[in-house]
GROMACS .gro file of C-alpha atoms in nm:
model
  230
    1MET     CA    1   0.410   0.828  -0.599
    2LEU     CA    2   0.634   0.588  -0.408
    3VAL     CA    3   0.929   0.460  -0.609
    4SER     CA    4   1.139   0.163  -0.499
    5VAL     CA    5   1.515   0.205  -0.543
    6ARG     CA    6   1.822  -0.004  -0.465
    7SER     CA    7   2.115   0.245  -0.477
    8VAL     CA    8   2.220   0.606  -0.423
    9PRO     CA    9   2.202   0.692  -0.797
   10GLU     CA   10   1.854   0.540  -0.825
   11ALA     CA   11   1.736   0.724  -0.513
   12LEU     CA   12   1.859   1.058  -0.644
   13LEU     CA   13   1.705   0.987  -0.985
   14ALA     CA   14   1.368   0.905  -0.832
   15ALA     CA   15   1.376   1.213  -0.611
   16GLY     CA   16   1.465   1.435  -0.906
   17ALA     CA   17   1.180   1.288  -1.110
   18GLY     CA   18   0.926   1.389  -0.849
   19ALA     CA   19   0.880   1.077  -0.632
   20ASP     CA   20   0.693   1.170  -0.315
   21PHE     CA   21   0.826   0.869  -0.123
   22ILE     CA   22   1.163   0.698  -0.171
   23ASP     CA   23   1.142   0.328  -0.089
   24LEU     CA   24   1.459   0.124  -0.036
   25LYS     CA   25   1.454  -0.241  -0.135
   26GLU     CA   26   1.636  -0.504  -0.342
   27PRO     CA   27   1.398  -0.615  -0.621
   28GLY     CA   28   1.616  -0.917  -0.698
   29GLU     CA   29   1.550  -1.061  -0.350
   30GLY     CA   30   1.173  -1.088  -0.359
   31ALA     CA   31   0.871  -0.862  -0.323
   32LEU     CA   32   1.007  -0.701  -0.008
   33GLY     CA   33   1.371  -0.791  -0.056
   34GLY     CA   34   1.593  -0.606   0.187
   35LEU     CA   35   1.908  -0.410   0.111
   36PRO     CA   36   2.216  -0.439   0.334
   37VAL     CA   37   2.187  -0.209   0.633
   38ALA     CA   38   2.502  -0.022   0.527
   39THR     CA   39   2.345   0.049   0.186
   40ILE     CA   40   2.025   0.178   0.345
   41ALA     CA   41   2.223   0.412   0.570
   42ALA     CA   42   2.433   0.536   0.275
   43ILE     CA   43   2.123   0.613   0.067
   44VAL     CA   44   1.959   0.804   0.352
   45ARG     CA   45   2.276   1.010   0.405
   46ALA     CA   46   2.305   1.086   0.033
   47LEU     CA   47   1.942   1.196   0.003
   48ARG     CA   48   1.966   1.428   0.302
   49ALA     CA   49   2.302   1.564   0.185
   50HIS     CA   50   2.137   1.656  -0.146
   51GLY     CA   51   1.855   1.835   0.033
   52VAL     CA   52   1.591   1.571  -0.044
   53ALA     CA   53   1.330   1.595   0.229
   54SER     CA   54   1.094   1.330   0.091
   55PRO     CA   55   0.999   1.052   0.335
   56VAL     CA   56   1.220   0.743   0.305
   57SER     CA   57   1.100   0.390   0.374
   58ALA     CA   58   1.294   0.064   0.370
   59THR     CA   59   1.196  -0.301   0.374
   60ILE     CA   60   1.341  -0.560   0.611
   61GLY     CA   61   1.338  -0.847   0.359
   62ASP     CA   62   1.097  -1.133   0.306
   63LEU     CA   63   1.077  -1.302   0.646
   64PRO     CA   64   0.819  -1.566   0.748
   65MET     CA   65   0.572  -1.490   1.025
   66HIS     CA   66   0.720  -1.757   1.252
   67ALA     CA   67   1.056  -1.575   1.257
   68LEU     CA   68   0.939  -1.309   1.502
   69GLN     CA   69   1.275  -1.254   1.670
   70ARG     CA   70   1.446  -1.205   1.332
   71ILE     CA   71   1.171  -0.967   1.225
   72ARG     CA   72   1.211  -0.757   1.538
   73ALA     CA   73   1.591  -0.749   1.509
   74GLN     CA   74   1.577  -0.646   1.144
   75VAL     CA   75   1.319  -0.375   1.215
   76GLU     CA   76   1.554  -0.229   1.475
   77ALA     CA   77   1.858  -0.248   1.244
   78VAL     CA   78   1.678  -0.086   0.950
   79GLY     CA   79   1.510   0.175   1.168
   80ALA     CA   80   1.847   0.278   1.310
   81CYS     CA   81   1.957   0.385   0.959
   82GLY     CA   82   1.745   0.698   0.981
   83VAL     CA   83   1.456   0.597   0.756
   84ASP     CA   84   1.116   0.749   0.822
   85TYR     CA   85   0.929   0.418   0.790
   86VAL     CA   86   1.020   0.049   0.816
   87LYS     CA   87   0.809  -0.175   0.593
   88VAL     CA   88   0.732  -0.530   0.707
   89GLY     CA   89   0.552  -0.787   0.495
   90ILE     CA   90   0.253  -0.950   0.666
   91GLU     CA   91   0.147  -1.291   0.536
   92ARG     CA   92  -0.198  -1.436   0.599
   93GLY     CA   93  -0.216  -1.680   0.889
   94PRO     CA   94  -0.272  -1.698   1.266
   95GLN     CA   95   0.088  -1.604   1.351
   96ALA     CA   96   0.046  -1.267   1.180
   97PHE     CA   97  -0.163  -1.131   1.467
   98ALA     CA   98   0.124  -1.174   1.714
   99VAL     CA   99   0.365  -1.021   1.465
  100LEU     CA  100   0.145  -0.713   1.434
  101ASP     CA  101   0.123  -0.681   1.812
  102ALA     CA  102   0.502  -0.702   1.843
  103LEU     CA  103   0.559  -0.448   1.566
  104ALA     CA  104   0.315  -0.205   1.723
  105ALA     CA  105   0.505  -0.229   2.052
  106CYS     CA  106   0.848  -0.153   1.905
  107ASP     CA  107   1.002   0.194   1.898
  108ARG     CA  108   1.023   0.224   1.518
  109PRO     CA  109   0.759   0.364   1.278
  110VAL     CA  110   0.652   0.038   1.113
  111VAL     CA  111   0.426   0.012   0.808
  112PRO     CA  112   0.273  -0.337   0.777
  113VAL     CA  113   0.246  -0.449   0.415
  114PHE     CA  114  -0.027  -0.708   0.363
  115VAL     CA  115   0.073  -0.969   0.106
  116ALA     CA  116  -0.247  -0.990  -0.097
  117ASP     CA  117  -0.184  -1.261  -0.358
  118ARG     CA  118  -0.464  -1.465  -0.199
  119GLY     CA  119  -0.675  -1.162  -0.118
  120LEU     CA  120  -0.685  -0.952   0.197
  121ASP     CA  121  -0.772  -1.097   0.537
  122ALA     CA  122  -1.033  -0.856   0.674
  123ALA     CA  123  -0.980  -0.971   1.035
  124LEU     CA  124  -0.605  -0.920   1.008
  125VAL     CA  125  -0.650  -0.575   0.857
  126ALA     CA  126  -0.903  -0.483   1.127
  127HIS     CA  127  -0.653  -0.591   1.393
  128ALA     CA  128  -0.383  -0.370   1.241
  129CYS     CA  129  -0.625  -0.079   1.220
  130GLY     CA  130  -0.662  -0.097   1.597
  131LEU     CA  131  -0.286  -0.061   1.651
  132PRO     CA  132  -0.078   0.260   1.633
  133PHE     CA  133   0.074   0.218   1.287
  134PRO     CA  134   0.125   0.533   1.076
  135ALA     CA  135   0.016   0.358   0.757
  136LEU     CA  136  -0.088   0.024   0.609
  137MET     CA  137  -0.022  -0.113   0.260
  138ALA     CA  138  -0.138  -0.392   0.031
  139ASP     CA  139   0.114  -0.550  -0.208
  140THR     CA  140   0.172  -0.876  -0.395
  141ALA     CA  141   0.456  -1.126  -0.372
  142ASP     CA  142   0.437  -1.278  -0.721
  143LYS     CA  143   0.517  -0.992  -0.958
  144GLN     CA  144   0.485  -1.223  -1.261
  145ALA     CA  145   0.118  -1.301  -1.196
  146GLY     CA  146  -0.013  -0.957  -1.288
  147SER     CA  147  -0.078  -0.649  -1.081
  148LEU     CA  148  -0.250  -0.604  -0.747
  149PHE     CA  149  -0.571  -0.546  -0.943
  150ASP     CA  150  -0.546  -0.899  -1.086
  151ALA     CA  151  -0.510  -1.046  -0.737
  152VAL     CA  152  -0.765  -0.844  -0.540
  153PRO     CA  153  -1.117  -0.742  -0.655
  154MET     CA  154  -1.188  -0.368  -0.663
  155ALA     CA  155  -1.463  -0.407  -0.403
  156GLN     CA  156  -1.217  -0.565  -0.160
  157LEU     CA  157  -0.962  -0.288  -0.224
  158ARG     CA  158  -1.228  -0.023  -0.166
  159HIS     CA  159  -1.317  -0.187   0.164
  160PHE     CA  160  -0.947  -0.202   0.262
  161LEU     CA  161  -0.901   0.169   0.194
  162ALA     CA  162  -1.219   0.262   0.381
  163GLN     CA  163  -1.122   0.043   0.675
  164VAL     CA  164  -0.775   0.198   0.707
  165ARG     CA  165  -0.895   0.554   0.656
  166ALA     CA  166  -1.162   0.510   0.922
  167ALA     CA  167  -0.881   0.424   1.162
  168GLY     CA  168  -0.703   0.751   1.077
  169GLN     CA  169  -0.406   0.582   0.909
  170LEU     CA  170  -0.248   0.645   0.570
  171VAL     CA  171  -0.308   0.374   0.312
  172GLY     CA  172  -0.094   0.266   0.018
  173LEU     CA  173  -0.121   0.021  -0.269
  174ALA     CA  174   0.155  -0.158  -0.462
  175GLY     CA  175   0.207  -0.480  -0.652
  176ALA     CA  176   0.348  -0.479  -1.007
  177LEU     CA  177   0.147  -0.166  -1.082
  178ARG     CA  178   0.171  -0.039  -1.440
  179THR     CA  179   0.077   0.282  -1.613
  180GLY     CA  180  -0.242   0.115  -1.733
  181ASP     CA  181  -0.347   0.082  -1.369
  182VAL     CA  182  -0.340   0.459  -1.312
  183PRO     CA  183  -0.715   0.509  -1.382
  184LEU     CA  184  -0.798   0.240  -1.124
  185LEU     CA  185  -0.561   0.403  -0.874
  186GLN     CA  186  -0.719   0.740  -0.937
  187ALA     CA  187  -1.063   0.589  -0.878
  188LEU     CA  188  -0.952   0.447  -0.542
  189ALA     CA  189  -0.731   0.746  -0.451
  190PRO     CA  190  -0.495   0.582  -0.199
  191ASP     CA  191  -0.260   0.815  -0.012
  192PHE     CA  192   0.029   0.669  -0.209
  193ALA     CA  193   0.096   0.405  -0.475
  194GLY     CA  194   0.421   0.209  -0.505
  195PHE     CA  195   0.599   0.152  -0.835
  196ARG     CA  196   0.904  -0.033  -0.961
  197SER     CA  197   0.813  -0.242  -1.265
  198ALA     CA  198   0.647   0.050  -1.444
  199VAL     CA  199   0.952   0.275  -1.419
  200CYS     CA  200   1.232   0.034  -1.519
  201VAL     CA  201   1.395  -0.006  -1.859
  202GLY     CA  202   1.300  -0.376  -1.854
  203ASP     CA  203   1.169  -0.593  -1.572
  204ARG     CA  204   1.174  -0.473  -1.211
  205ALA     CA  205   1.531  -0.599  -1.156
  206THR     CA  206   1.669  -0.368  -1.429
  207ALA     CA  207   1.767  -0.003  -1.395
  208LEU     CA  208   1.522   0.282  -1.351
  209CYS     CA  209   1.424   0.469  -1.667
  210PRO     CA  210   1.425   0.852  -1.629
  211GLN     CA  211   1.168   0.897  -1.905
  212ARG     CA  212   0.927   0.646  -1.754
  213LEU     CA  213   0.968   0.806  -1.411
  214ALA     CA  214   0.893   1.154  -1.542
  215ALA     CA  215   0.597   1.035  -1.751
  216LEU     CA  216   0.443   0.840  -1.464
  217ALA     CA  217   0.481   1.135  -1.228
  218ALA     CA  218   0.305   1.359  -1.481
  219LEU     CA  219   0.030   1.102  -1.538
  220LEU     CA  220  -0.041   1.066  -1.167
  221ARG     CA  221  -0.065   1.443  -1.138
  222GLY     CA  222  -0.316   1.458  -1.420
  223GLN     CA  223  -0.083   1.620  -1.671
  224ALA     CA  224  -0.094   1.536  -2.041
  225VAL     CA  225   0.185   1.300  -2.144
  226GLU     CA  226   0.279   1.092  -2.443
  227PRO     CA  227   0.142   0.734  -2.419
  228LEU     CA  228   0.374   0.494  -2.236
  229ALA     CA  229   0.428   0.129  -2.308
  230ALA     CA  230   0.315  -0.093  -2.022
   0.00000   0.00000   0.00000
């Protein structure tokens, strides 16, 4: 269970609720909205000071594929905060191949996140599978249009997971995932699944809900829980 957080209190709450990955982002700034570098560094320090050893990832913000120099600079700035992984959104298009090459050549552990609102580009994914990334993810940009499962057919997701696993990389899924999607996630069995909307008191820009966090963690681990609202 990867949980996206925007502050020290949220990060500590997610860690205490059993999140396996702590993901730092600003939900109010888009699908992969980035937090200020100072905030990222402060959250990492707080987690480690509290003895939280869970892997920490952080996004660089929603940057277009033509802004390669900005992407590289932001990857370096975020990576210098001590996170374990730097997440970079990858949009479909010819420029994405050069972006992947540049990210693979940098000194930070980058996780490309394929923006899958229009499906997954098999050639782009295959290219990334041939590069030394620790993990690959699929996510959606429009969180109001339904979940990842509304945007991408199950067969395509199965192929994505098989493709990435064959390359020896970890694979994750995200994209407005809800508790009702848990059976589909369990059928696919990605290495990790990212949540924000499902564990907030309201929409994804509102505060995290401790009860929803605990219930989702139990559900993903196959424990009996009271039914949750979507």
